[in-house]
mmCIF file with all atom_site columns, C-alpha atoms in Angstrom:
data_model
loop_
_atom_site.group_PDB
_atom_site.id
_atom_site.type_symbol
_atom_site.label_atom_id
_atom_site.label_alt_id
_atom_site.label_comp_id
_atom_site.label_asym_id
_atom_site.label_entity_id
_atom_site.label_seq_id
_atom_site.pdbx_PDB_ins_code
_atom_site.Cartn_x
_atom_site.Cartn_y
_atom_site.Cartn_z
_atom_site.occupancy
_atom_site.B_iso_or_equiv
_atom_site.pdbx_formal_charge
_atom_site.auth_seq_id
_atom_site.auth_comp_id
_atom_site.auth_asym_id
_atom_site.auth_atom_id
_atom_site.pdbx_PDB_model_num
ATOM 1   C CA . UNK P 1 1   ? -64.223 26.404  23.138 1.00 35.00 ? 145 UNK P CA 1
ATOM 2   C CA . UNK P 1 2   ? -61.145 28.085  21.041 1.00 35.00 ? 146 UNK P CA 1
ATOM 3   C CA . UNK P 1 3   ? -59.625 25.590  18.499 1.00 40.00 ? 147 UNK P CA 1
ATOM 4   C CA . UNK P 1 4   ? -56.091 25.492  18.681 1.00 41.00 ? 148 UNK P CA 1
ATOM 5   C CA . UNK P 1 5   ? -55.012 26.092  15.233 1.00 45.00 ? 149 UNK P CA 1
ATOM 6   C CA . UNK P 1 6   ? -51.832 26.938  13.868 1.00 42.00 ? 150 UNK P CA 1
ATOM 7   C CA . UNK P 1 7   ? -53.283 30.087  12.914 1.00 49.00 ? 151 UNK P CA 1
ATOM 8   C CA . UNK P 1 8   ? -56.433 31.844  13.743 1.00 51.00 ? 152 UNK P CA 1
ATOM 9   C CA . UNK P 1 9   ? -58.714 31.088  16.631 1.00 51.00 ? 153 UNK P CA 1
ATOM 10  C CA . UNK P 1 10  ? -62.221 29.254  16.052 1.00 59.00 ? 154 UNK P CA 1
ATOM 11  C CA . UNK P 1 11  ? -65.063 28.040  17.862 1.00 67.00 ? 155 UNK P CA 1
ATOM 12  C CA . UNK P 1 12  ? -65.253 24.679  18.283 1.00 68.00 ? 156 UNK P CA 1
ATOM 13  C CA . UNK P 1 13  ? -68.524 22.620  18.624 1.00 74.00 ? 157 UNK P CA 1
ATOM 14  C CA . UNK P 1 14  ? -67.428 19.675  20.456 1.00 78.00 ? 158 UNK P CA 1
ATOM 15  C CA . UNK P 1 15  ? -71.388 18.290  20.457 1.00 81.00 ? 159 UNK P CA 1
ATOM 16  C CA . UNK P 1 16  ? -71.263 18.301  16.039 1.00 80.00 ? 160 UNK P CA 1
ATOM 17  C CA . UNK P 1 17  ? -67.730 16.952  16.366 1.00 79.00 ? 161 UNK P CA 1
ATOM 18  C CA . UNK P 1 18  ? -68.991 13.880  18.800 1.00 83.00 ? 162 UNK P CA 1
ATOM 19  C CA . UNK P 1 19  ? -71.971 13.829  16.847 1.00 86.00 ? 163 UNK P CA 1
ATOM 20  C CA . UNK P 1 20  ? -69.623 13.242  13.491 1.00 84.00 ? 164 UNK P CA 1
ATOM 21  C CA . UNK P 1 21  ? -67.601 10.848  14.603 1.00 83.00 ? 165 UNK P CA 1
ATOM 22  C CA . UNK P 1 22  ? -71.116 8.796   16.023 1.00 87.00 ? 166 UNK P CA 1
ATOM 23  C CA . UNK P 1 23  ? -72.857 8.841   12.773 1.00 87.00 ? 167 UNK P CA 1
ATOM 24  C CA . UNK P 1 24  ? -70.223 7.831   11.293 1.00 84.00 ? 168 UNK P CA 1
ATOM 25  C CA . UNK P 1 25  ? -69.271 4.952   13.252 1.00 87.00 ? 169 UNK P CA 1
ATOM 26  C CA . UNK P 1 26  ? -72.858 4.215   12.631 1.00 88.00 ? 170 UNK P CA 1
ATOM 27  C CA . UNK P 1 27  ? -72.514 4.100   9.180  1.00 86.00 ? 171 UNK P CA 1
ATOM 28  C CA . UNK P 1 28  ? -69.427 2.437   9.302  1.00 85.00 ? 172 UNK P CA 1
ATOM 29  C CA . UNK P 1 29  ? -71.280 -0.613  11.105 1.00 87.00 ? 173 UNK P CA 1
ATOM 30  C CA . UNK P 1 30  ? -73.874 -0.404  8.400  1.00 87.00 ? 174 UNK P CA 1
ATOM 31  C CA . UNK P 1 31  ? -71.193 -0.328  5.986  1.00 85.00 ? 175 UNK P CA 1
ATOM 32  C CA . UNK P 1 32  ? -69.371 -3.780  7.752  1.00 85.00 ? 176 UNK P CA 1
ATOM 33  C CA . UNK P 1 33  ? -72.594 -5.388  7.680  1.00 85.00 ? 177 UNK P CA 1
ATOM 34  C CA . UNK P 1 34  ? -73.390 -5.148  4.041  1.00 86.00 ? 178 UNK P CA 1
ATOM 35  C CA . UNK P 1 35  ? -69.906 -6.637  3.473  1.00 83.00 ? 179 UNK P CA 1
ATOM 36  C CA . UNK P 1 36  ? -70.246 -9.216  5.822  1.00 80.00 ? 180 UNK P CA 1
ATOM 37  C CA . UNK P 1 37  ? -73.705 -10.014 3.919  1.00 82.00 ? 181 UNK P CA 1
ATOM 38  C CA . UNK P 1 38  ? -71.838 -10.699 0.581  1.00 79.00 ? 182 UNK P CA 1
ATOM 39  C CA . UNK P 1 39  ? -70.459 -13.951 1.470  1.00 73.00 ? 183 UNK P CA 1
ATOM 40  C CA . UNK P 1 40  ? -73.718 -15.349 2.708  1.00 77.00 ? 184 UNK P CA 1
ATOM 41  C CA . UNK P 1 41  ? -75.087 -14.117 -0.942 1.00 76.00 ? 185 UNK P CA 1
ATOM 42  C CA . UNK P 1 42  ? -75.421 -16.696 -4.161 1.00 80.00 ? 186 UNK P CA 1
ATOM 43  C CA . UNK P 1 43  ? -72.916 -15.218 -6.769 1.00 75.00 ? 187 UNK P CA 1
ATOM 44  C CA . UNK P 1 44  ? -75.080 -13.707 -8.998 1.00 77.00 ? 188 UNK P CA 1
ATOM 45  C CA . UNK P 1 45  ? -75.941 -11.088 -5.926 1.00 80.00 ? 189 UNK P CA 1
ATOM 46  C CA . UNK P 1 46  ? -73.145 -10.670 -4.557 1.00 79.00 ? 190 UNK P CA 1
ATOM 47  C CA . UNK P 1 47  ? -72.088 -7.612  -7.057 1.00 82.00 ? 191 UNK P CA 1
ATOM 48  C CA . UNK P 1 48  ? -75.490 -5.839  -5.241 1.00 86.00 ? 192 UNK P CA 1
ATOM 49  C CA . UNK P 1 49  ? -74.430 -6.348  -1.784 1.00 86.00 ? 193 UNK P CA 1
ATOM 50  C CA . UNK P 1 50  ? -70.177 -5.016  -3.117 1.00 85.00 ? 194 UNK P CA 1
ATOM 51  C CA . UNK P 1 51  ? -72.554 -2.174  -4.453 1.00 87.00 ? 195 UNK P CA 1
ATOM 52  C CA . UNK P 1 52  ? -74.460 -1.350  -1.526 1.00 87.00 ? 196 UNK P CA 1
ATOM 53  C CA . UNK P 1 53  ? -70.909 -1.490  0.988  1.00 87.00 ? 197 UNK P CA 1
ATOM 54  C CA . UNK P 1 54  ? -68.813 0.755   -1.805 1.00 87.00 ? 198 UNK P CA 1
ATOM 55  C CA . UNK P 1 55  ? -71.385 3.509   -1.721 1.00 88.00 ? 199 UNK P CA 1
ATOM 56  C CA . UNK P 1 56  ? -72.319 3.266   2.021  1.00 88.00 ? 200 UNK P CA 1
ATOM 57  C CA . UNK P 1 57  ? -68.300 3.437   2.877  1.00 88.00 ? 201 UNK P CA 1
ATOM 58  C CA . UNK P 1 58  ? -68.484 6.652   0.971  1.00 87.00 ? 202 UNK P CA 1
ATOM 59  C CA . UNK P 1 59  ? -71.313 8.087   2.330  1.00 87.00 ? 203 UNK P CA 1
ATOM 60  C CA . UNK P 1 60  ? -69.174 7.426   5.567  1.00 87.00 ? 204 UNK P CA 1
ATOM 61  C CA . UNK P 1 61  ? -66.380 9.114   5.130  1.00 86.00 ? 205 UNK P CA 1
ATOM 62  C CA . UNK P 1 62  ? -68.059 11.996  3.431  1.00 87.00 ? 206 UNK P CA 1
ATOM 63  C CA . UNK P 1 63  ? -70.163 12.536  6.225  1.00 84.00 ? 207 UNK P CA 1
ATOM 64  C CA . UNK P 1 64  ? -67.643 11.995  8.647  1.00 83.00 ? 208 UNK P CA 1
ATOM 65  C CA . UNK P 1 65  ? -65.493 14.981  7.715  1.00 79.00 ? 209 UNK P CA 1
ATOM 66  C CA . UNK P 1 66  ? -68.356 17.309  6.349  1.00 81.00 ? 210 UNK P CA 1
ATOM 67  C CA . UNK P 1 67  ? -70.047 17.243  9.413  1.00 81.00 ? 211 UNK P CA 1
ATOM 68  C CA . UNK P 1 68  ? -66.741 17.750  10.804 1.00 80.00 ? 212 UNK P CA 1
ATOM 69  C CA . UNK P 1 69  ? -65.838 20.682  9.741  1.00 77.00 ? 213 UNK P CA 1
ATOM 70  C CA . UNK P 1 70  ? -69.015 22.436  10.227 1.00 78.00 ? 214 UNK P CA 1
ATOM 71  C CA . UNK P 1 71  ? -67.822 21.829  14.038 1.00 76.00 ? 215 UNK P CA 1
ATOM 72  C CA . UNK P 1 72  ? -65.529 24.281  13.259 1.00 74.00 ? 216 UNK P CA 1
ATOM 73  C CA . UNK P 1 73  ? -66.816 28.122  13.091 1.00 68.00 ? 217 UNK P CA 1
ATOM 74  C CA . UNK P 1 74  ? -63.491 30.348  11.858 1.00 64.00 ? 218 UNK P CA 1
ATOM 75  C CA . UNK P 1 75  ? -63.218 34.150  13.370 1.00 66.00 ? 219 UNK P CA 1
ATOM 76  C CA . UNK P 1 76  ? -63.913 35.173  9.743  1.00 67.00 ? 220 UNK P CA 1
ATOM 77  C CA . UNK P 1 77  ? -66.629 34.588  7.248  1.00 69.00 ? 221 UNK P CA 1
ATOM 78  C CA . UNK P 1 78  ? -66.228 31.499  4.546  1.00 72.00 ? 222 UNK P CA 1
ATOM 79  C CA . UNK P 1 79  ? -68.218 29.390  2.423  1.00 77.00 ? 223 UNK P CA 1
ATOM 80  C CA . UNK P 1 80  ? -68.229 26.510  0.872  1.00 77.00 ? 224 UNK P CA 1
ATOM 81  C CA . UNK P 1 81  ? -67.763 25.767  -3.069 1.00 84.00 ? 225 UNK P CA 1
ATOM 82  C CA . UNK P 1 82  ? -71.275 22.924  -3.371 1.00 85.00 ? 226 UNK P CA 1
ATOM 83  C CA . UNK P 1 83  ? -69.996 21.537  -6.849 1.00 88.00 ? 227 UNK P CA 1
ATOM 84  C CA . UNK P 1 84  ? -66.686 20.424  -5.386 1.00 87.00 ? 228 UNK P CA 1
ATOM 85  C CA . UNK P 1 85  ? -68.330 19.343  -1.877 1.00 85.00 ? 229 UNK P CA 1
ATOM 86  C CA . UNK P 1 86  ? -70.801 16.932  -3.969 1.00 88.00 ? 230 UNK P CA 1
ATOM 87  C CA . UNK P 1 87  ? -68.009 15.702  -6.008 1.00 88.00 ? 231 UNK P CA 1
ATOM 88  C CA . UNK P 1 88  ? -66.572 14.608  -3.209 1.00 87.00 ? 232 UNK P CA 1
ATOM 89  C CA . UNK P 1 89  ? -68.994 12.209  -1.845 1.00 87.00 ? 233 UNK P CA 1
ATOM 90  C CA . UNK P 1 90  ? -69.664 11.182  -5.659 1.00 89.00 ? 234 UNK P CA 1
ATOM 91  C CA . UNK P 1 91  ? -66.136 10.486  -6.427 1.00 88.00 ? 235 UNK P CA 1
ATOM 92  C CA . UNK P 1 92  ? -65.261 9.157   -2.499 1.00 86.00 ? 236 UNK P CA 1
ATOM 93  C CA . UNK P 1 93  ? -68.264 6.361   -3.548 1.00 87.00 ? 237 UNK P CA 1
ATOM 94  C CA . UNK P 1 94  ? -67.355 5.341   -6.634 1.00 89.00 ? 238 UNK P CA 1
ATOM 95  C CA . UNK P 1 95  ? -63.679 5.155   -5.371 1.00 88.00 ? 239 UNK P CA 1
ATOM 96  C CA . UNK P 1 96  ? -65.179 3.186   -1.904 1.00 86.00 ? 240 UNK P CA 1
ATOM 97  C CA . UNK P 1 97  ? -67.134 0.925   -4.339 1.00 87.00 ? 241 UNK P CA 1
ATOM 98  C CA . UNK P 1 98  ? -63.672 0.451   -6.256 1.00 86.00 ? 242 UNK P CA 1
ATOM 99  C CA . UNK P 1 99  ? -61.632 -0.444  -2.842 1.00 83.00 ? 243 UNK P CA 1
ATOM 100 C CA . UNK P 1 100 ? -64.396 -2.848  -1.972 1.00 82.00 ? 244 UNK P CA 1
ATOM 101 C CA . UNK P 1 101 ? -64.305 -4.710  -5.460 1.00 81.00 ? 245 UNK P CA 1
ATOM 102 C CA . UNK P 1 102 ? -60.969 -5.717  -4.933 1.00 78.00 ? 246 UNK P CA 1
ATOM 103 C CA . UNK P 1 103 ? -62.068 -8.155  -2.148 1.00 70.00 ? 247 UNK P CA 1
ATOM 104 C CA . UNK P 1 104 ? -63.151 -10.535 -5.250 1.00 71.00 ? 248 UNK P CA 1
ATOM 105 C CA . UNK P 1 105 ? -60.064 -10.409 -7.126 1.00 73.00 ? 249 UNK P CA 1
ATOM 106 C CA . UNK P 1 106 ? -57.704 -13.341 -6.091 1.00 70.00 ? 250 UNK P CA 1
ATOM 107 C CA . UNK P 1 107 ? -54.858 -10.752 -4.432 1.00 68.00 ? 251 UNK P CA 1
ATOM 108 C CA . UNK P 1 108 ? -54.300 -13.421 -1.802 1.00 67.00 ? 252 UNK P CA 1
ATOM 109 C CA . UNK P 1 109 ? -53.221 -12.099 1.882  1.00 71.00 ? 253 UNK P CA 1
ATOM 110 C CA . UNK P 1 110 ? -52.620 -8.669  0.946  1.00 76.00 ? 254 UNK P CA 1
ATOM 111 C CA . UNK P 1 111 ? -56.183 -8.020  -0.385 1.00 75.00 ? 255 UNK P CA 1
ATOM 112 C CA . UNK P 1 112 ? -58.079 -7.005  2.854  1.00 77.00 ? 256 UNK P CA 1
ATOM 113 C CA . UNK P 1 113 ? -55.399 -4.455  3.221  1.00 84.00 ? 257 UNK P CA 1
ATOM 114 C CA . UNK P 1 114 ? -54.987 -3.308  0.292  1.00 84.00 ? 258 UNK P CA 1
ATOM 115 C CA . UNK P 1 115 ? -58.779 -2.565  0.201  1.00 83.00 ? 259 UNK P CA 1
ATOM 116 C CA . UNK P 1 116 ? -58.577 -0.503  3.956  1.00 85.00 ? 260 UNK P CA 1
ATOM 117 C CA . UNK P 1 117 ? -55.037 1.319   2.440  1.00 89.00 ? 261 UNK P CA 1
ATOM 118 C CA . UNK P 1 118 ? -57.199 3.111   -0.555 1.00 88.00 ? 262 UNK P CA 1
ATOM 119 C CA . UNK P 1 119 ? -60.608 3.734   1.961  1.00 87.00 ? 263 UNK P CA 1
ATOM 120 C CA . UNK P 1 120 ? -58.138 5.181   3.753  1.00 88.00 ? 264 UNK P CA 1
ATOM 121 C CA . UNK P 1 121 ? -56.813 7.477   1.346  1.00 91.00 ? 265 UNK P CA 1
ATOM 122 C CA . UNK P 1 122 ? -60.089 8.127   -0.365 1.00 88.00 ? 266 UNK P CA 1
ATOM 123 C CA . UNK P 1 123 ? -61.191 9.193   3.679  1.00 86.00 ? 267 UNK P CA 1
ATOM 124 C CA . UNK P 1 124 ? -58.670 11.844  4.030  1.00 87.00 ? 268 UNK P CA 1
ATOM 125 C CA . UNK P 1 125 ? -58.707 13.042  0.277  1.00 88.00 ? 269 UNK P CA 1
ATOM 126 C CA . UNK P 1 126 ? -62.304 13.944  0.796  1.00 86.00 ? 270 UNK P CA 1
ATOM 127 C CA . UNK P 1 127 ? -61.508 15.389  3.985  1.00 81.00 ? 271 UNK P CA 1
ATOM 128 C CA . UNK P 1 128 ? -59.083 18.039  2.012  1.00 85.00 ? 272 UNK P CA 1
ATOM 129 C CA . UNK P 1 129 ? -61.594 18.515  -0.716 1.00 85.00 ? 273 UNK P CA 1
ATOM 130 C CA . UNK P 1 130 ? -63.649 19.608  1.491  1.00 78.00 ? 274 UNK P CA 1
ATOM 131 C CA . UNK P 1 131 ? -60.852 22.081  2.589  1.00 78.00 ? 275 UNK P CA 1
ATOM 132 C CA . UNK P 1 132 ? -60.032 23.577  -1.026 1.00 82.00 ? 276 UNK P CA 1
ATOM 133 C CA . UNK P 1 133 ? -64.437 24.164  -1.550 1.00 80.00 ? 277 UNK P CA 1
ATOM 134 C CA . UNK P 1 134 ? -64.015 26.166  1.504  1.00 74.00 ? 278 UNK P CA 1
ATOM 135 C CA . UNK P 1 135 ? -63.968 30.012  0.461  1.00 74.00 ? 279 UNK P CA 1
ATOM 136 C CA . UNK P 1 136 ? -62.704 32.566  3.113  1.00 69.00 ? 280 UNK P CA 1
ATOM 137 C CA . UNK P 1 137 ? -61.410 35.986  3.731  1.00 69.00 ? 281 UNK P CA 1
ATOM 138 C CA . UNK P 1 138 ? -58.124 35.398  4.360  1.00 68.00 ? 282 UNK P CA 1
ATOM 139 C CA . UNK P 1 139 ? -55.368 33.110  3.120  1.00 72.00 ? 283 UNK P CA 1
ATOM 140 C CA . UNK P 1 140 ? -55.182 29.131  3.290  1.00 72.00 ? 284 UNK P CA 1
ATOM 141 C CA . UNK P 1 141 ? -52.481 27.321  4.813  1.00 77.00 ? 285 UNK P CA 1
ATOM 142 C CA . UNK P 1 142 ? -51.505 23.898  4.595  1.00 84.00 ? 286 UNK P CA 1
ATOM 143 C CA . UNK P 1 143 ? -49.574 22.074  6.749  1.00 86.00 ? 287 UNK P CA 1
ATOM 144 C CA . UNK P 1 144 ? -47.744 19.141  4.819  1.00 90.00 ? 288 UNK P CA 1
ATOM 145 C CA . UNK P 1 145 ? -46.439 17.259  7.995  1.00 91.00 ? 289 UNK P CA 1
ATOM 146 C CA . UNK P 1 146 ? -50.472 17.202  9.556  1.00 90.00 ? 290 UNK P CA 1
ATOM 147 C CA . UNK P 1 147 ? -51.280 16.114  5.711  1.00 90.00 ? 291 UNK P CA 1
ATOM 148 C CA . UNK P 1 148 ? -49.033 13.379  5.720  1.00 93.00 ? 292 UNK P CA 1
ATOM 149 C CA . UNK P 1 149 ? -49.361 12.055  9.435  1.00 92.00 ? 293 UNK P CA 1
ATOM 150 C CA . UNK P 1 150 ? -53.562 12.326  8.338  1.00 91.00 ? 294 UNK P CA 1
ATOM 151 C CA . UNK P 1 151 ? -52.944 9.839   5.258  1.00 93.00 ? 295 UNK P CA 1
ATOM 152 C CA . UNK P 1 152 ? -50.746 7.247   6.537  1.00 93.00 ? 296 UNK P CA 1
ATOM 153 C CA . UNK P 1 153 ? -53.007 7.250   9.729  1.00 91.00 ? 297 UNK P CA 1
ATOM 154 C CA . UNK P 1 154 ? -55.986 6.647   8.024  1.00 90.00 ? 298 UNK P CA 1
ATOM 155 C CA . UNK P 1 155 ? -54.497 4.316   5.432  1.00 91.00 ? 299 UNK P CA 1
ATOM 156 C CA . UNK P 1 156 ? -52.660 2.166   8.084  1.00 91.00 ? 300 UNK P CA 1
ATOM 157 C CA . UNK P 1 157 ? -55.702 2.036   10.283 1.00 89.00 ? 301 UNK P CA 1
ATOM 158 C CA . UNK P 1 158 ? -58.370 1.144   7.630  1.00 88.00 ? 302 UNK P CA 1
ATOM 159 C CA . UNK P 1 159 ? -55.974 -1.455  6.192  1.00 87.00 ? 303 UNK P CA 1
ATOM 160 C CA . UNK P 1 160 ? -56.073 -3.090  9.796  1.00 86.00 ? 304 UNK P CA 1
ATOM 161 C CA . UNK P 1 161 ? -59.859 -2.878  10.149 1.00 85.00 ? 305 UNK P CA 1
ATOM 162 C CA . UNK P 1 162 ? -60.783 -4.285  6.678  1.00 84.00 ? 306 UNK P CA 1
ATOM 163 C CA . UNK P 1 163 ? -57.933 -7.061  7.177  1.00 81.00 ? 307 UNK P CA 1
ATOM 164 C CA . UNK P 1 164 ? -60.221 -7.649  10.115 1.00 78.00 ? 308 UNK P CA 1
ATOM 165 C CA . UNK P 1 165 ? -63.363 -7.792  8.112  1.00 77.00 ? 309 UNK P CA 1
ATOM 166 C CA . UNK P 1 166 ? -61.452 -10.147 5.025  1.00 72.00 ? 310 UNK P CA 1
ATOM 167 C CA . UNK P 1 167 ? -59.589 -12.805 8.053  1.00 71.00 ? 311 UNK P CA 1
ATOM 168 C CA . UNK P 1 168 ? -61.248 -12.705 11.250 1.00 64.00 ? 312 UNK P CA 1
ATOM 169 C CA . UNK P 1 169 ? -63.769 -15.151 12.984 1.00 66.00 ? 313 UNK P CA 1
ATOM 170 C CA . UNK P 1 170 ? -66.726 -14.522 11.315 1.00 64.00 ? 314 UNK P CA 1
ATOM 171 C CA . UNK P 1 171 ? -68.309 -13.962 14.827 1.00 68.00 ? 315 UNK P CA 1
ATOM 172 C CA . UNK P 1 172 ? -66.447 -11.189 15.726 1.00 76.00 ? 316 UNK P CA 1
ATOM 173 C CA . UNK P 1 173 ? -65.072 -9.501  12.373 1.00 74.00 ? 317 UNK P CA 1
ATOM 174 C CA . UNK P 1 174 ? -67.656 -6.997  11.897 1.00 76.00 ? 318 UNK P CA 1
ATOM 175 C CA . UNK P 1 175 ? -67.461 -5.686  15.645 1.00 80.00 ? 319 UNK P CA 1
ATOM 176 C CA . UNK P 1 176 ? -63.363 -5.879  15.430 1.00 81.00 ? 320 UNK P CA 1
ATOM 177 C CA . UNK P 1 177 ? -63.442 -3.953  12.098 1.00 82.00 ? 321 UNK P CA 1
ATOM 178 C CA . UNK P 1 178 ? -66.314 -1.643  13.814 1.00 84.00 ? 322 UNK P CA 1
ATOM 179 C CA . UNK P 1 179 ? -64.248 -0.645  16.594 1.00 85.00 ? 323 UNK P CA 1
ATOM 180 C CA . UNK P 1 180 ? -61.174 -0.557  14.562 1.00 85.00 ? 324 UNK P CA 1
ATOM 181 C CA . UNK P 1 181 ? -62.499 2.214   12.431 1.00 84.00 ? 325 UNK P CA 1
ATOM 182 C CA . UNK P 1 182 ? -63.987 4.391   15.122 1.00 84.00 ? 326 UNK P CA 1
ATOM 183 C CA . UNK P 1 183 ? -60.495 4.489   17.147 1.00 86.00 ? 327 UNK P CA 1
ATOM 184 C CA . UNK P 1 184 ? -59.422 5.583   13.162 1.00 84.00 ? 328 UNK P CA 1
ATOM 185 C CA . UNK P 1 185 ? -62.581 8.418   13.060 1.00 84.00 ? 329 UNK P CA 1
ATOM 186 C CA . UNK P 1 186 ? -61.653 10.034  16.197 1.00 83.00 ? 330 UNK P CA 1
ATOM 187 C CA . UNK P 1 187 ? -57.904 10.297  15.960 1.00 85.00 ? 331 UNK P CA 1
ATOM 188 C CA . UNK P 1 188 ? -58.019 11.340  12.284 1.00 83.00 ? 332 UNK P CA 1
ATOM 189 C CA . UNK P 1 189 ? -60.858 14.365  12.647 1.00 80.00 ? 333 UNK P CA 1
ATOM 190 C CA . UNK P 1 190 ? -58.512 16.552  14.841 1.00 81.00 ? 334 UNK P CA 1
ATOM 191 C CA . UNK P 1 191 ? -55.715 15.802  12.363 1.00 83.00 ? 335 UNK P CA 1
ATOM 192 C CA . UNK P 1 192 ? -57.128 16.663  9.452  1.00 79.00 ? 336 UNK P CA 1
ATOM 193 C CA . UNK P 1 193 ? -58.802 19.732  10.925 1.00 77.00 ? 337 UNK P CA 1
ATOM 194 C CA . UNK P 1 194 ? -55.593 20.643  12.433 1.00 80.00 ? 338 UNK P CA 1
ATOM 195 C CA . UNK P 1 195 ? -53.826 20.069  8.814  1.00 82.00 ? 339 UNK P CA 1
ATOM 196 C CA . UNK P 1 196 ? -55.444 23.153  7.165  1.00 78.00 ? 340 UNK P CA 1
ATOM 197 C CA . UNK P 1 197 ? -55.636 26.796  8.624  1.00 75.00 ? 341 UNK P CA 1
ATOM 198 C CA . UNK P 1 198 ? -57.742 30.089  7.095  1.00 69.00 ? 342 UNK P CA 1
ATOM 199 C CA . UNK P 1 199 ? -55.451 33.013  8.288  1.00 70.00 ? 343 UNK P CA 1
ATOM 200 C CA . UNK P 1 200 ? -57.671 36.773  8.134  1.00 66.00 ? 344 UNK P CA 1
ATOM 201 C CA . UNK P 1 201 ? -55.564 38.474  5.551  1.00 60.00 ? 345 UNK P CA 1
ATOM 202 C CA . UNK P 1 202 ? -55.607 39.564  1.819  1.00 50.00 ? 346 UNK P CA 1
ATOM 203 C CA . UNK P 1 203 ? -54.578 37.723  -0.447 1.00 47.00 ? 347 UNK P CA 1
ATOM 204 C CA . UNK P 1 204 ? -57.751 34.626  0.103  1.00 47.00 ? 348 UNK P CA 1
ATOM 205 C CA . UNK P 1 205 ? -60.511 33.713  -1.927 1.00 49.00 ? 349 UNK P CA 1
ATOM 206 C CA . UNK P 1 206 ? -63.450 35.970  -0.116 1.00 46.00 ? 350 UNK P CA 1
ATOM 207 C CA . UNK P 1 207 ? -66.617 34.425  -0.241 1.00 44.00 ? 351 UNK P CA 1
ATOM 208 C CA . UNK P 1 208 ? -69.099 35.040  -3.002 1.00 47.00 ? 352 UNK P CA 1
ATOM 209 C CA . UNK P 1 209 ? -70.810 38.927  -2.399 1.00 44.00 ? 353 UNK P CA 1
ATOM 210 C CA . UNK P 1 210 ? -68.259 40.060  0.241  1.00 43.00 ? 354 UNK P CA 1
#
């Protein structure tokens, strides 16, 4: 199908978009559990188990919009910058592993928020590294509203899943927070696709041997 960008058309693979947002809900549920496991942990573990969720929550949200924007096939040729895309998911994990840390500190009510807030914003900031490693023949346009309606989104959203995971009945957290996130995944993959544009023209980075 055509993408409807602000600029120029794409073809849009609606199976690898799906197929983004499922693996990542997947690994979002993987991610819940290993939180959920800390608590059952004796002390001196617990810092494994915080480990384990920080770096799978980045893997998440790396994969999430990676995958995502290889759904996306622009009109003209681009490529993507690897140091910058493998920065991301190394500085989204550490940043993840961060977020989750915080859920030890005594922050009181605010902390299972606070934790979802930056998840949140490390989610979409990968998202838009992704989109500055992408090298094209034309010129890139951002679209500050789309970039600001992406962060608060995601920021809101993960703040009200991991508040889920932090409060809830322990019965039903993980599923809440679960579900919570994948309503997040698939409202904030068009929006963050639909943030940034390539439009054909001079003036772009070409890719390399063009």
């Amino acid at each position: 199908m055509i993408f409807p960008t602000h600029g120029a058309a794409a073809t849009f693979d609606m199976g690898l978009a799906a197929l983004a947002v499922v693996v990542g809900v997947l690994c979002a549920a993987l991610a819940v559990r290993f939180y959920m496991r800390i608590w059952s942990e004796p002390v001196d573990r617990r810092r494994w188990w915080l480990l384990l969720t920080g770096v799978a929550t980045g893997a998440t949200v790396w994969e999430l919009h990676m995958l995502a924007r290889l759904a996306v096939a622009p009109e003209i040729p681009q490529v993507y910058d690897p140091a910058i895309v493998l920065m991301a998911l190394l500085v989204g994990s550490l940043a993840c592993t961060g977020a989750v840390w915080i859920s030890v500190l005594p922050l009181g009510k605010w902390a299972g928020y606070l934790i979802g807030a930056l998840i949140g914003f490390v989610s979409a900031s990968v998202h838009f590294a992704g989109a500055i490693a992408t090298h094209a023949a034309g010129e890139v346009h951002w679209h500050p509203d789309l970039v600001v309606v992406t962060y608060v989104w995601t920021m809101v959203v993960s703040g009200i899943a991991t508040s889920r995971m932090v409060y809830g009945n322990r019965n039903r957290a993980g599923l809440e927070a679960v579900v919570v996130f994948g309503v997040s995944m698939i409202v904030q993959v068009p929006l963050s696709l639909l943030s940034v544009d390539v439009i054909p023209g001079e003036g772009g980075q070409p890719p390399p041997g063009m």
